[in-house]
Coordinates of C-alpha atoms in Angstrom, one line a residue:
X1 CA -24.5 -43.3 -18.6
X2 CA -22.6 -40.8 -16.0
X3 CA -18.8 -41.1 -16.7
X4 CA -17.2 -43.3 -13.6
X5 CA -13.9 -43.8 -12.4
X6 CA -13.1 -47.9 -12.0
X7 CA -10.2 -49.1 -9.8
X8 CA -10.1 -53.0 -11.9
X9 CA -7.6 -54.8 -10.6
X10 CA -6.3 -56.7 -14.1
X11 CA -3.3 -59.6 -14.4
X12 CA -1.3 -59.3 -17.6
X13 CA -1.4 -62.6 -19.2
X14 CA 2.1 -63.5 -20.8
X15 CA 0.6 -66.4 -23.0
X16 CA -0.9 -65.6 -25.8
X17 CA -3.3 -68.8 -25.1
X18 CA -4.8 -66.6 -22.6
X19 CA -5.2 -63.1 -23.9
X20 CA -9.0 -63.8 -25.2
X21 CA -10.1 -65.5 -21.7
X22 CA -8.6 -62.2 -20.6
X23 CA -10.6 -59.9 -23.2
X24 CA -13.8 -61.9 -22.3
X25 CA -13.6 -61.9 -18.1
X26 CA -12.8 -57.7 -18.4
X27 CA -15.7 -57.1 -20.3
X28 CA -17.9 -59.2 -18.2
X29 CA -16.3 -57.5 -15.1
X30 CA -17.0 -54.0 -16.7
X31 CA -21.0 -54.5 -17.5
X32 CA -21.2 -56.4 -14.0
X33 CA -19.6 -53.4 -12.7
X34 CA -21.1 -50.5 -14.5
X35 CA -24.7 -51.7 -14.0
X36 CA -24.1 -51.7 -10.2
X37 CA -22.7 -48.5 -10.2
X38 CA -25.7 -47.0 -11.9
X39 CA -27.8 -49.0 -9.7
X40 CA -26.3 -48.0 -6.3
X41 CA -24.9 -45.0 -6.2
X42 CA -26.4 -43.1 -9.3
X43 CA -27.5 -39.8 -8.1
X44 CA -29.0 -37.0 -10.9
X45 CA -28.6 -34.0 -7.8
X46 CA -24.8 -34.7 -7.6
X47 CA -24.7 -33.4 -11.2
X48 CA -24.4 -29.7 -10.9
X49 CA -23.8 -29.4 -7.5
X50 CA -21.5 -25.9 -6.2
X51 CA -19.9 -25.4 -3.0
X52 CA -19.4 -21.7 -2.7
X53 CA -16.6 -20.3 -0.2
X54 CA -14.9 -16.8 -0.2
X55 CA -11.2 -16.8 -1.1
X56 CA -10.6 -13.2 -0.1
X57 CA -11.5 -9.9 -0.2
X58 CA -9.3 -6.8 -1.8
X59 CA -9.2 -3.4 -2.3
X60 CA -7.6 -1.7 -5.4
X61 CA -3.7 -0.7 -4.4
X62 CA -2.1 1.5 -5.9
X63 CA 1.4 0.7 -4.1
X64 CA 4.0 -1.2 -6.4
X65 CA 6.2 -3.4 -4.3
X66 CA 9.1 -4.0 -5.5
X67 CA 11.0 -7.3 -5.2
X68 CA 14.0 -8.3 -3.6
X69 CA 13.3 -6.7 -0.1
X70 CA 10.5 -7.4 2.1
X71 CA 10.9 -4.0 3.9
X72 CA 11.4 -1.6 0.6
X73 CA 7.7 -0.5 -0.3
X74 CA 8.1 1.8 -2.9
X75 CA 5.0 3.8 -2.5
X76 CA 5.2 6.2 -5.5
X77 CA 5.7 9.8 -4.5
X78 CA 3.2 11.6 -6.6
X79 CA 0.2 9.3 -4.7
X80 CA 1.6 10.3 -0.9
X81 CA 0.1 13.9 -0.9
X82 CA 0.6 16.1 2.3
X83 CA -1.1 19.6 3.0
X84 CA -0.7 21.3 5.6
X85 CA -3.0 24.2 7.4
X86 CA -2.6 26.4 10.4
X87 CA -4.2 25.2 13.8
X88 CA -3.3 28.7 15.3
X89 CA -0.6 30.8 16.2
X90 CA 1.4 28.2 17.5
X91 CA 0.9 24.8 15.8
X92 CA -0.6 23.8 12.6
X93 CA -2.0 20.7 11.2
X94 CA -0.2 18.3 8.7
X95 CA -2.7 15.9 6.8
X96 CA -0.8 13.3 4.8
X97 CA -2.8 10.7 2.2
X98 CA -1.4 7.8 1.8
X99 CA -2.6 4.3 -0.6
X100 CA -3.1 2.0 2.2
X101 CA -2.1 -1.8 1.5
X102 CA -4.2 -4.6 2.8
X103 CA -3.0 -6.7 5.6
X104 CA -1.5 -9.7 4.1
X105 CA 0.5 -10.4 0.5
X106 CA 0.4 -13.3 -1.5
X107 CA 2.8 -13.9 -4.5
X108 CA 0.8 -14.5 -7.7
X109 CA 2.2 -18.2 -8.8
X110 CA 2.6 -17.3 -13.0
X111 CA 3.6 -13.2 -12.5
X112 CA 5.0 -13.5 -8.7
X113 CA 3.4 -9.9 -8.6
X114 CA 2.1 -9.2 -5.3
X115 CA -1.7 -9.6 -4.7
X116 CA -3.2 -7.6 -1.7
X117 CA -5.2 -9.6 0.5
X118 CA -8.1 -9.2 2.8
X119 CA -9.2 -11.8 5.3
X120 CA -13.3 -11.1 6.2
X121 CA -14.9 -11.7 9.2
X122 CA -17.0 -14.6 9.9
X123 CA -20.6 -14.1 9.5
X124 CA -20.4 -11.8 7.1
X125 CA -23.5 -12.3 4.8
X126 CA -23.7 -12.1 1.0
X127 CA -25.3 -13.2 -2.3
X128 CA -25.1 -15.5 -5.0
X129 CA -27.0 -14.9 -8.4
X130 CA -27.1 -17.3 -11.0
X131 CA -27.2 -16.9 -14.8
X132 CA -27.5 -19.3 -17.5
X133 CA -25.4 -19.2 -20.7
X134 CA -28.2 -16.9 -22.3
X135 CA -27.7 -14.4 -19.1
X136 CA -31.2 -15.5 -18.0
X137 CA -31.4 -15.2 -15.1
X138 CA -31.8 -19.4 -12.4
X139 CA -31.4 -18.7 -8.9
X140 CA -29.7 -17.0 -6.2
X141 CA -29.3 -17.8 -2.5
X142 CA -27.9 -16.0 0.8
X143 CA -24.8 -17.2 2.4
X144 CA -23.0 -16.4 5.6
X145 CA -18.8 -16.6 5.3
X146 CA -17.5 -19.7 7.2
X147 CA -21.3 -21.1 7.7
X148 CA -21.9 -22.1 3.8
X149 CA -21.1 -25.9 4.4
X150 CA -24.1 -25.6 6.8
X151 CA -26.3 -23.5 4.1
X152 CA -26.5 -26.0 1.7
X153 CA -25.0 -26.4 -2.0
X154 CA -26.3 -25.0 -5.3
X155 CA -27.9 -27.4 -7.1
X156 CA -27.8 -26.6 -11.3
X157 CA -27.6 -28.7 -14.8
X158 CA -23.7 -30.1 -15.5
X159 CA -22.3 -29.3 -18.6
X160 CA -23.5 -25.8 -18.7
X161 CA -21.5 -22.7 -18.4
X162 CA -22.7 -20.1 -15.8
X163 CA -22.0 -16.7 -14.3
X164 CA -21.8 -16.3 -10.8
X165 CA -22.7 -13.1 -9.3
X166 CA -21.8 -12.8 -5.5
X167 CA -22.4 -9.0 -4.0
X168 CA -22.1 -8.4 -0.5
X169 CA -22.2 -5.3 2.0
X170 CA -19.8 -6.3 4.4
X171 CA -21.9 -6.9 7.0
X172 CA -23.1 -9.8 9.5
X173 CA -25.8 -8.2 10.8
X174 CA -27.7 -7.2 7.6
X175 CA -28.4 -9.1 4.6
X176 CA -27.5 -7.9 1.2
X177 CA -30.1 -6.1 -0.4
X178 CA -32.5 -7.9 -3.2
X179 CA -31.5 -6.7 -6.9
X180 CA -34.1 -5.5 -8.6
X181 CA -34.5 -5.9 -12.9
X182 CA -35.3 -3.4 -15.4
X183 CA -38.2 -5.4 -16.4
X184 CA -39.4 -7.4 -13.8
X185 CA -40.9 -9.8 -16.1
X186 CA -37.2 -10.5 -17.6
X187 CA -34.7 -11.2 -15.4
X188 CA -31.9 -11.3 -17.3
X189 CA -27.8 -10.2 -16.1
X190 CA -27.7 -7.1 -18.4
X191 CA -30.7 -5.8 -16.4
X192 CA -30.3 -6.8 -13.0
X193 CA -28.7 -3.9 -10.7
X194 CA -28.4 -3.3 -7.2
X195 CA -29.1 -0.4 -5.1
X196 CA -27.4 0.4 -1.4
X197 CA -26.4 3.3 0.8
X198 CA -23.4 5.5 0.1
X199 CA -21.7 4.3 3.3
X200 CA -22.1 0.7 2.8
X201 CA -19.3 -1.5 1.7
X202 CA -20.2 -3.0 -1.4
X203 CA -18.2 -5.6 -2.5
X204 CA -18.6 -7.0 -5.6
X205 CA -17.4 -10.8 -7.4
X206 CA -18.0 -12.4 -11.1
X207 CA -17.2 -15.7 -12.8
X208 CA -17.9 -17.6 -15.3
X209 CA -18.0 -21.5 -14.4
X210 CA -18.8 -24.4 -16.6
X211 CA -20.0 -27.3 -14.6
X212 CA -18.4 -31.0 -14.7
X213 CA -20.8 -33.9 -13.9
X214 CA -20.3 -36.2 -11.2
X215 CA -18.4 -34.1 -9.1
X216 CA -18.3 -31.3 -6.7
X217 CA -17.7 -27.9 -8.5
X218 CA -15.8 -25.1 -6.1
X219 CA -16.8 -21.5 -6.6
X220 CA -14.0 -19.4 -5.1
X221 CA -15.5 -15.7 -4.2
X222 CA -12.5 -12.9 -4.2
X223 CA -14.4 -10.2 -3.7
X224 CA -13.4 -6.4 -5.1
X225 CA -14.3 -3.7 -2.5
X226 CA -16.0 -0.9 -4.6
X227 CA -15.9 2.3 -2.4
X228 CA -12.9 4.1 -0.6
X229 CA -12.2 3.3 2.4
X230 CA -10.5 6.3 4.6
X231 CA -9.2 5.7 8.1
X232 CA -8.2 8.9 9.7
X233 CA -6.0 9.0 12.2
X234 CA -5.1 12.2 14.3
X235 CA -1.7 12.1 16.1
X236 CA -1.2 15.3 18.4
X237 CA 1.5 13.5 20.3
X238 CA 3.9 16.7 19.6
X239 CA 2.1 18.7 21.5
X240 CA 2.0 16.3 24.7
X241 CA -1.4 16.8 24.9
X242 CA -4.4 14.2 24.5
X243 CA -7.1 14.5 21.5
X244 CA -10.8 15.1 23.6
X245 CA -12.7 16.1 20.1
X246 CA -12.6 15.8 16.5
X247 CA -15.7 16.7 14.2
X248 CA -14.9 16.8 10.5
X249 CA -16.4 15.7 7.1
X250 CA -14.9 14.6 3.7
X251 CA -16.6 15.9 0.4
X252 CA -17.4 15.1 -1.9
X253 CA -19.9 11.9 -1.4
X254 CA -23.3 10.4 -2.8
X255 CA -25.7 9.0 -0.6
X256 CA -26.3 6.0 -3.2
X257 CA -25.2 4.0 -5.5
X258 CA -26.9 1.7 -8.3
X259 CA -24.5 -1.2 -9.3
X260 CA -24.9 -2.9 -12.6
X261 CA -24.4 -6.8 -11.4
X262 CA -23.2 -7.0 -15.1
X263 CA -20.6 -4.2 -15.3
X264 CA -19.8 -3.2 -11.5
X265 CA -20.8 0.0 -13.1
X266 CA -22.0 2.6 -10.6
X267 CA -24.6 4.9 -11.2
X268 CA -24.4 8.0 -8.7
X269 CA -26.8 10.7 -8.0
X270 CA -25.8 14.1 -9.5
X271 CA -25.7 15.9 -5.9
X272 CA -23.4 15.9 -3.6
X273 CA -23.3 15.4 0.6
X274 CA -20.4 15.2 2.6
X275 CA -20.0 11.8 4.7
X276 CA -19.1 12.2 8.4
X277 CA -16.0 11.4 10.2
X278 CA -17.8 9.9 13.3
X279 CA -14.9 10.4 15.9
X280 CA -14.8 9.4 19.5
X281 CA -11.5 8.8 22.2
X282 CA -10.5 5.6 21.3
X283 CA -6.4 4.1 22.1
X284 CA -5.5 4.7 18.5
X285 CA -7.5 8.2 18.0
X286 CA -8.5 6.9 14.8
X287 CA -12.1 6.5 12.7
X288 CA -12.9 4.6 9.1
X289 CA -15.1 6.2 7.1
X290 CA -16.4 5.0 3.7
X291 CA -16.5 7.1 0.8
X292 CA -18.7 6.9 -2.3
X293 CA -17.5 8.9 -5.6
X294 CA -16.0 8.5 -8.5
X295 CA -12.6 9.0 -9.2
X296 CA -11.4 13.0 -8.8
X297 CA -8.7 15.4 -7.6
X298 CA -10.8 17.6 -5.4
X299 CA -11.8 15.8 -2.5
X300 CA -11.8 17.8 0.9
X301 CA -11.6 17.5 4.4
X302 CA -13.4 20.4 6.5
X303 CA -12.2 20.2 10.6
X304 CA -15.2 21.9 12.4
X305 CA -14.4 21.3 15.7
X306 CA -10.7 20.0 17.1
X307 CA -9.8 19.9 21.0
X308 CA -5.8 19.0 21.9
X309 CA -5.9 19.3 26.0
X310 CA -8.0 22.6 26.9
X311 CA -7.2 24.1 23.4
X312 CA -10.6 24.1 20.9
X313 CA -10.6 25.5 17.6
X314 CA -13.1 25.8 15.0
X315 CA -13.8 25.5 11.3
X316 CA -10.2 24.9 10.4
X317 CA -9.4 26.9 6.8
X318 CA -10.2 23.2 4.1
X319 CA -7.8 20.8 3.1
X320 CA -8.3 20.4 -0.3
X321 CA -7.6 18.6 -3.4
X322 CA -6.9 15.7 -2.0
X323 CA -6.9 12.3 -4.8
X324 CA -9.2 10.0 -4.2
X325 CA -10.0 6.5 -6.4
X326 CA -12.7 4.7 -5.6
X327 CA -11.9 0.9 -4.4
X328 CA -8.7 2.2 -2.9
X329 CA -7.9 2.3 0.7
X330 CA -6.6 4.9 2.5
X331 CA -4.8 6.3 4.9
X332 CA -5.2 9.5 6.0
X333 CA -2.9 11.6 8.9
X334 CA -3.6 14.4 10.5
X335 CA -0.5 15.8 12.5
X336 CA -0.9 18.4 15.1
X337 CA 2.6 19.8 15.0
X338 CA 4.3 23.0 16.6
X339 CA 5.3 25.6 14.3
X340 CA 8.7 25.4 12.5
X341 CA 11.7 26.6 14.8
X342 CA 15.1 26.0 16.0
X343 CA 15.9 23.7 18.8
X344 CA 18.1 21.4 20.5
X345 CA 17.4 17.5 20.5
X346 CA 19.0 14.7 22.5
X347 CA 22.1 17.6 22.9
X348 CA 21.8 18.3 18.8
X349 CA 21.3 21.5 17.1
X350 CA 18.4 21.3 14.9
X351 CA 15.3 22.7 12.9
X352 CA 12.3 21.4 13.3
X353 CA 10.4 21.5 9.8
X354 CA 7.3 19.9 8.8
X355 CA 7.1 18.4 11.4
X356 CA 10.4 16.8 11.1
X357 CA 13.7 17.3 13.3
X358 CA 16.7 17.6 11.9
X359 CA 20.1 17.9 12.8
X360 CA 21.4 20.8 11.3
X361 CA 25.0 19.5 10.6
X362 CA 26.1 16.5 8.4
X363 CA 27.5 13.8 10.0
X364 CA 31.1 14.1 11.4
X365 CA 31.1 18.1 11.6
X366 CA 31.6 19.5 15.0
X367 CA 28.0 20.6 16.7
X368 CA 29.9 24.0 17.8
X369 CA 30.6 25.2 13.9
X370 CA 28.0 27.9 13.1
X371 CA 25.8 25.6 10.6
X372 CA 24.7 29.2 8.6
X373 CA 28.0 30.4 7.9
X374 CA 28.6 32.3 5.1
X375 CA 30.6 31.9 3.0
X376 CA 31.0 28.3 3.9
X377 CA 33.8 26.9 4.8
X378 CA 35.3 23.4 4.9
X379 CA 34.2 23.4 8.3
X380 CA 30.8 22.4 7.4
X381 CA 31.8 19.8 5.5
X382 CA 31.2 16.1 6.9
X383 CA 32.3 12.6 6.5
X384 CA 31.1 10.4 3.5
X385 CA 29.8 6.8 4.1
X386 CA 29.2 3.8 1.8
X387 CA 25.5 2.3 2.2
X388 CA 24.8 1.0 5.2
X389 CA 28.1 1.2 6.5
X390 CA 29.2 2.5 10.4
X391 CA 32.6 3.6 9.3
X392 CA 33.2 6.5 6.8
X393 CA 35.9 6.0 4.1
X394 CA 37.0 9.5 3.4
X395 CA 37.1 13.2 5.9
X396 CA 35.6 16.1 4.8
X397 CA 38.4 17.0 2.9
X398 CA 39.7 14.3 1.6
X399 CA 40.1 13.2 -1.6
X400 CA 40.8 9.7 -2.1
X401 CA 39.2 6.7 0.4
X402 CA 40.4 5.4 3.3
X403 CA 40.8 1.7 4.8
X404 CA 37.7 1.4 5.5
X405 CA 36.1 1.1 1.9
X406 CA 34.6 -2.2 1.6
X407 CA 34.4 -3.9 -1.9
X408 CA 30.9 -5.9 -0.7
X409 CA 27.6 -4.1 -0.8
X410 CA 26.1 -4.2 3.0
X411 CA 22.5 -5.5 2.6
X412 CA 19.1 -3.6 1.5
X413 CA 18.0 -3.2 5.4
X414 CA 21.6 -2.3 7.1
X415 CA 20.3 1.7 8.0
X416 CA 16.8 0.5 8.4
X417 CA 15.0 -2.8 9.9
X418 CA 11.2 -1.5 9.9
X419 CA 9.5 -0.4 6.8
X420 CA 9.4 3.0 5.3
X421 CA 6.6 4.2 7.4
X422 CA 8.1 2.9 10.3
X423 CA 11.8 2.6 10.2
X424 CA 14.0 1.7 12.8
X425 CA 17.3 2.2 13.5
X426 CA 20.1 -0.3 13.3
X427 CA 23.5 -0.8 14.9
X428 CA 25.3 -0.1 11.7
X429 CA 23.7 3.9 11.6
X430 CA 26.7 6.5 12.1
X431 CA 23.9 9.4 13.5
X432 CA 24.1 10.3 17.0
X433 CA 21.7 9.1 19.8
X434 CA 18.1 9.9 18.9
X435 CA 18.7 10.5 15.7
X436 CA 18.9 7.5 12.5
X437 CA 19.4 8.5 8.6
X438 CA 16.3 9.2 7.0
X439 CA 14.1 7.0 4.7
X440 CA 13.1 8.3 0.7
X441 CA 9.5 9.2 2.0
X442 CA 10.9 11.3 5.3
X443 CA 13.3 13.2 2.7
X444 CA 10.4 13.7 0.4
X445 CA 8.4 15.4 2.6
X446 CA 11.6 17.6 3.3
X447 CA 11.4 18.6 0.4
X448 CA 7.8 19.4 0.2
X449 CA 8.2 22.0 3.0
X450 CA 11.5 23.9 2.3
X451 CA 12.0 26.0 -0.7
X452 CA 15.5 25.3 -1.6
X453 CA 18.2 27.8 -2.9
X454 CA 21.7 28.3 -3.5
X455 CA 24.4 29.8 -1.3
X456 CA 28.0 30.3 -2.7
X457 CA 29.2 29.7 -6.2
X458 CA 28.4 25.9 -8.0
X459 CA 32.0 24.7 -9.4
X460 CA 33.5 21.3 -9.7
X461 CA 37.2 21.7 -7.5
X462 CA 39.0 19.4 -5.3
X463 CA 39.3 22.4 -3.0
X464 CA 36.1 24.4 -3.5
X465 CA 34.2 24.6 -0.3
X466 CA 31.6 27.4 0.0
X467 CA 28.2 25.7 -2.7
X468 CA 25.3 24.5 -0.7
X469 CA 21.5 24.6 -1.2
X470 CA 20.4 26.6 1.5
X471 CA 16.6 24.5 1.7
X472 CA 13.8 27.6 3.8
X473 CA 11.0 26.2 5.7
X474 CA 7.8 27.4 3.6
X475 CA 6.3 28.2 7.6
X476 CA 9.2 30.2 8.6
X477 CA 11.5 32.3 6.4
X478 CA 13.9 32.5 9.2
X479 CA 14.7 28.5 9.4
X480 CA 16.6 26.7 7.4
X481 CA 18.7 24.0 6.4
X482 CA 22.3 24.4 4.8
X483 CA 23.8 21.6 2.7
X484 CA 27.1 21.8 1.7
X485 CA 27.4 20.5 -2.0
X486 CA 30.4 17.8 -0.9
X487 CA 30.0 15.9 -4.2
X488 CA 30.5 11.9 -3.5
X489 CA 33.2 9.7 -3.2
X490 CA 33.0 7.5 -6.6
X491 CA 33.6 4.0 -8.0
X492 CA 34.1 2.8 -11.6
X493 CA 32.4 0.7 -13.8
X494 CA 34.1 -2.2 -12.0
X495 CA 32.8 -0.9 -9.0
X496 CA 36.6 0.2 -7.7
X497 CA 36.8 2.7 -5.6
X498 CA 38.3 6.3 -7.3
X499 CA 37.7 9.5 -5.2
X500 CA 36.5 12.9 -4.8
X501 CA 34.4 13.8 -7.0
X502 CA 31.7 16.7 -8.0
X503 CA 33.2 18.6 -5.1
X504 CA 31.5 22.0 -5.1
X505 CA 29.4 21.1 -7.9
X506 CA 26.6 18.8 -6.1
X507 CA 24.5 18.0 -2.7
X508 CA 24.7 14.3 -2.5
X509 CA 22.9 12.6 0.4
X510 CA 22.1 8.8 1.0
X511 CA 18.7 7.9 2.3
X512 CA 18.3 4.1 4.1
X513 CA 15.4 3.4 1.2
X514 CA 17.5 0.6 -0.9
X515 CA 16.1 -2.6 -2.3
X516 CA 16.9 -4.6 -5.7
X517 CA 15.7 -1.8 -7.6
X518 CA 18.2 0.8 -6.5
X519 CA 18.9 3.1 -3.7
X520 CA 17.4 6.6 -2.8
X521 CA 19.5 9.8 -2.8
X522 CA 18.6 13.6 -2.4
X523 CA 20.8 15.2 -4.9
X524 CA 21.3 19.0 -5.7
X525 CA 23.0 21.0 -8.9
X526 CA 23.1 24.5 -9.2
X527 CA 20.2 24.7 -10.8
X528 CA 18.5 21.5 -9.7
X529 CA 17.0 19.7 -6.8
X530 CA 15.2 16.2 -5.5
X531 CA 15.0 13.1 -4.7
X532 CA 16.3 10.1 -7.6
X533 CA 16.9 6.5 -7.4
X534 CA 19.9 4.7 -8.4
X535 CA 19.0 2.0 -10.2
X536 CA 22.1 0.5 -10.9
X537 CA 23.2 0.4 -6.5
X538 CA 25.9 2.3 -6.1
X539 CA 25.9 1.2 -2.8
X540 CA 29.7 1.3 -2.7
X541 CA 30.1 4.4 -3.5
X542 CA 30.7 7.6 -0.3
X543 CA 28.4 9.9 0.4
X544 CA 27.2 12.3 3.1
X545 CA 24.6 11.9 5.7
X546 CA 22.0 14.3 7.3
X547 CA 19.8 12.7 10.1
X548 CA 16.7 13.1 11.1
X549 CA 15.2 12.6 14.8
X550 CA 13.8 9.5 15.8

């Protein structure tokens, strides 16, 4: 008899006289009850049944967000990777790689870990195999996302245990291709693979589900995107021109793949091919291309053909070595960007370097003081500020704060309401017009193009003046960046506020990049120089600031 839930509405009897009367007219209701259930509604189909529905789709990420800030993505340096190669005499192109995170973020409820979320598009068809607890292989059927109420249930034995295979190719025009067995004459899970094209999206879903009678059973599909994805973007807004052609191709890539429906294992051919970047004018100058191939260091994009305004060149020396992994998605950026120079922006000396504009004093040092003085003087010294914070609490020369220390850490997003890829500026920022302080990944890539070295002699003094790292565009020999080594304007362990200190000894710069984790600072010794995180805050404490153009 199938287990059935009763709703028996029963009196509690208080005499004792009545408890067997009770006993007696329960029973008889039960039997009367259970033999119309069985009779009526009794259905051996409803047994196994399985709705399928797709829960979400995801690619790998290899981003680590960290908590406490919605805004502080910490994308780990060593996976952002930048190259750069010339265009011609008078620009050069910047491609940046960057992990790319889905489009939405769910908290996991038992880790609160972020899981990356992708949202498919209706129609998109896929398939569902069926094993049985031996891995023999039952059934399978087609379903189209958002249509499967209308494509019926699967229909299997309760009680059983299962595993579900659903495989898709991201498509809604074309079904996913039929799986084929080692030997067709036993179909079994260890020997069922899957072949597709190398530019197909093959996603990719397993569970094992043991079926409970009398009752709908829910398969929820979150499907695993197996191949790159690459969406290359080319921004030649620099050179106020427009993009009219782009022909390139990324290498290396296999024009198949043979899944194991078991493993997920992929079995590639042994040659290589390169896969297309397909461009054409579109708003965003942008094109997606899918990549298959396993995990390596050495991928490469070859520019053929690129066409800013009435300017064409061709066969662009290889960016190489680029690191790809496959089920990842990325982002790559190709920057057309004039060659590294001096200028003046929004009224503010500056180098341009990277790509990047920067002002080429600190913050509170007149714009007339030579900025490559040598040997330096106080002169270029500037003002330090606590952490988001509009006011500075000690001159260039001072030694001690001033009145304007505050003993309450301003929040996580005071320098920076956007994200780190697309900051902006708040009213708390002390840069001039046009410019904003700079996030981690925007002093990062700093980094990346100067060579840095050191100017005057490194010495811990109240008074000492004339250290810097003196940071040489890798482009240009003749431009650079000087940055006084003004130390910081330190607190205790009780987070008091006690002066100068490391004067002539270190470069100590704030970024806007804080979150719970810490906050981001370029610091420089004599015979060191990068980019750290304070993991402990320190927001309180002064430091100097060199902007960056907006």
């Amino acid at each position: 008899m199938n287990i059935l839930k009763l709703n028996l509405g029963i009196q509690q009897f208080h005499n004792t006289g009545h408890l067997i009367p009770a006993v007696l007219l329960l029973c008889s209701l039960l039997t009367f009850s259970c033999a119309k259930q069985e009779d009526k509604n009794y259905n051996p189909d409803d047994n196994g049944r399985v709705k399928v529905r797709i829960s979400r789709a995801s690619f790998d990420d290899e981003i680590n967000f960290k908590s406490g800030s919605t805004l502080f993505t910490d994308y780990p340096l060593s996976n952002r990777q930048t190259v750069s190669v010339d265009f011609n005499a008078d620009y050069y192109l910047t491609a940046t790689l960057t992990p790319e995170p889905s489009q939405q973020a769910d908290k996991n409820p038992s880790t609160k870990a972020d899981i990356i979320i992708d949202l498919l598009e209706n129609d998109v068809k896929y398939k569902i195999v069926v094993f049985d607890p031996n891995g023999g292989y039952v059934t399978e059927k087609n379903y189209s996302h958002q249509n499967e109420d209308t494509e019926g249930d699967l229909l299997l034995d309760e009680y059983k245990e299962y595993t579900f295979i659903a495989y898709s190719i991201n498509s809604s025009s074309t079904a996913p291709p039929d799986m084929t067995f080692t030997n067709p004459n036993v179909k079994t899970l260890a020997t069922a693979r899957v072949s597709v094209p190398g530019n197909a999206d093959f996603m990719y879903f397993k569970k094992k589900l043991t079926l409970v009678a009398n009752t709908t059973n829910y398969l929820e599909v979150a499907f695993k995107h197996l191949f790159s994805e690459i969406t290359t973007k080319i921004d030649v807004s620099a050179t106020g021109y427009t993009l009219n052609a782009f022909e390139a191709t990324i290498s290396p890539h296999k024009n198949s793949a043979n899944i194991s429906l078991a493993s997920a294992a992929i079995t590639r051919p042994v040659a290589n091919v390169t896969a297309p970047v397909l461009f054409t004018p579109n708003p965003t100058n942008s094109v997606t291309t899918l990549i298959n191939s396993p995990e390596n260091t050495n991928t490469t994009l070859t520019v053929s053909k690129i066409t800013v305004g009435e300017i064409t060149e061709t066969n662009l020396p290889a960016i190489t070595n680029l690191k790809i992994t496959p089920g990842v998605r990325y982002n790559l950026t190709l920057k057309i960007t004039p060659n590294d120079k001096y200028l003046v922006h929004q009224g503010i000396p500056a180098a341009q370097i990277g790509g990047q504009i920067w002002a080429l004093h600190n913050v509170g040092v007149a714009i007339n003081q030579d900025p490559n003085q040598s040997p330096i003087t106080s002169q270029l010294h500037g003002n330090y500020y606590q952490f988001g914070r509009l006011s500075a609490v000690a001159g260039p020369t001072s030694i001690t704060e001033n009145s304007n220390w505050n003993a309450t850490e301003a929040p996580y997003t005071a320098w920076n309401t956007g994200t780190e890829l697309a900051p902006v500026k708040t009213a708390t920022d002390p840069c001039p017009a046009g410019f904003r302080v700079p996030t981690r990944m925007q002093m990062a890539q700093l980094v990346a193009n100067v060579t840095p070295t050191n100017r005057g002699s490194f010495a811990e003094s109240n008074t000492h003046y004339n250290a810097a790292k003196v940071l040489t565009s890798k482009r240009n020999k003749n431009i650079w960046l000087v940055l006084p080594a003004q130390g910081l304007m330190n607190t205790n362990t009780a987070n008091a506020p006690i002066g100068i200190d490391n004067r002539g000894n270190t470069v100590n710069y704030y970024t806007s990049s804080a979150s719970s984790a810490g906050v981001w600072r370029l610091i420089g010794s004599e015979t060191t120089f990068g980019l750290t995180l304070l993991t402990d805050g320190d927001l309180l404490q002064g430091r100097t600031l060199r902007c960056i153009a907006e």
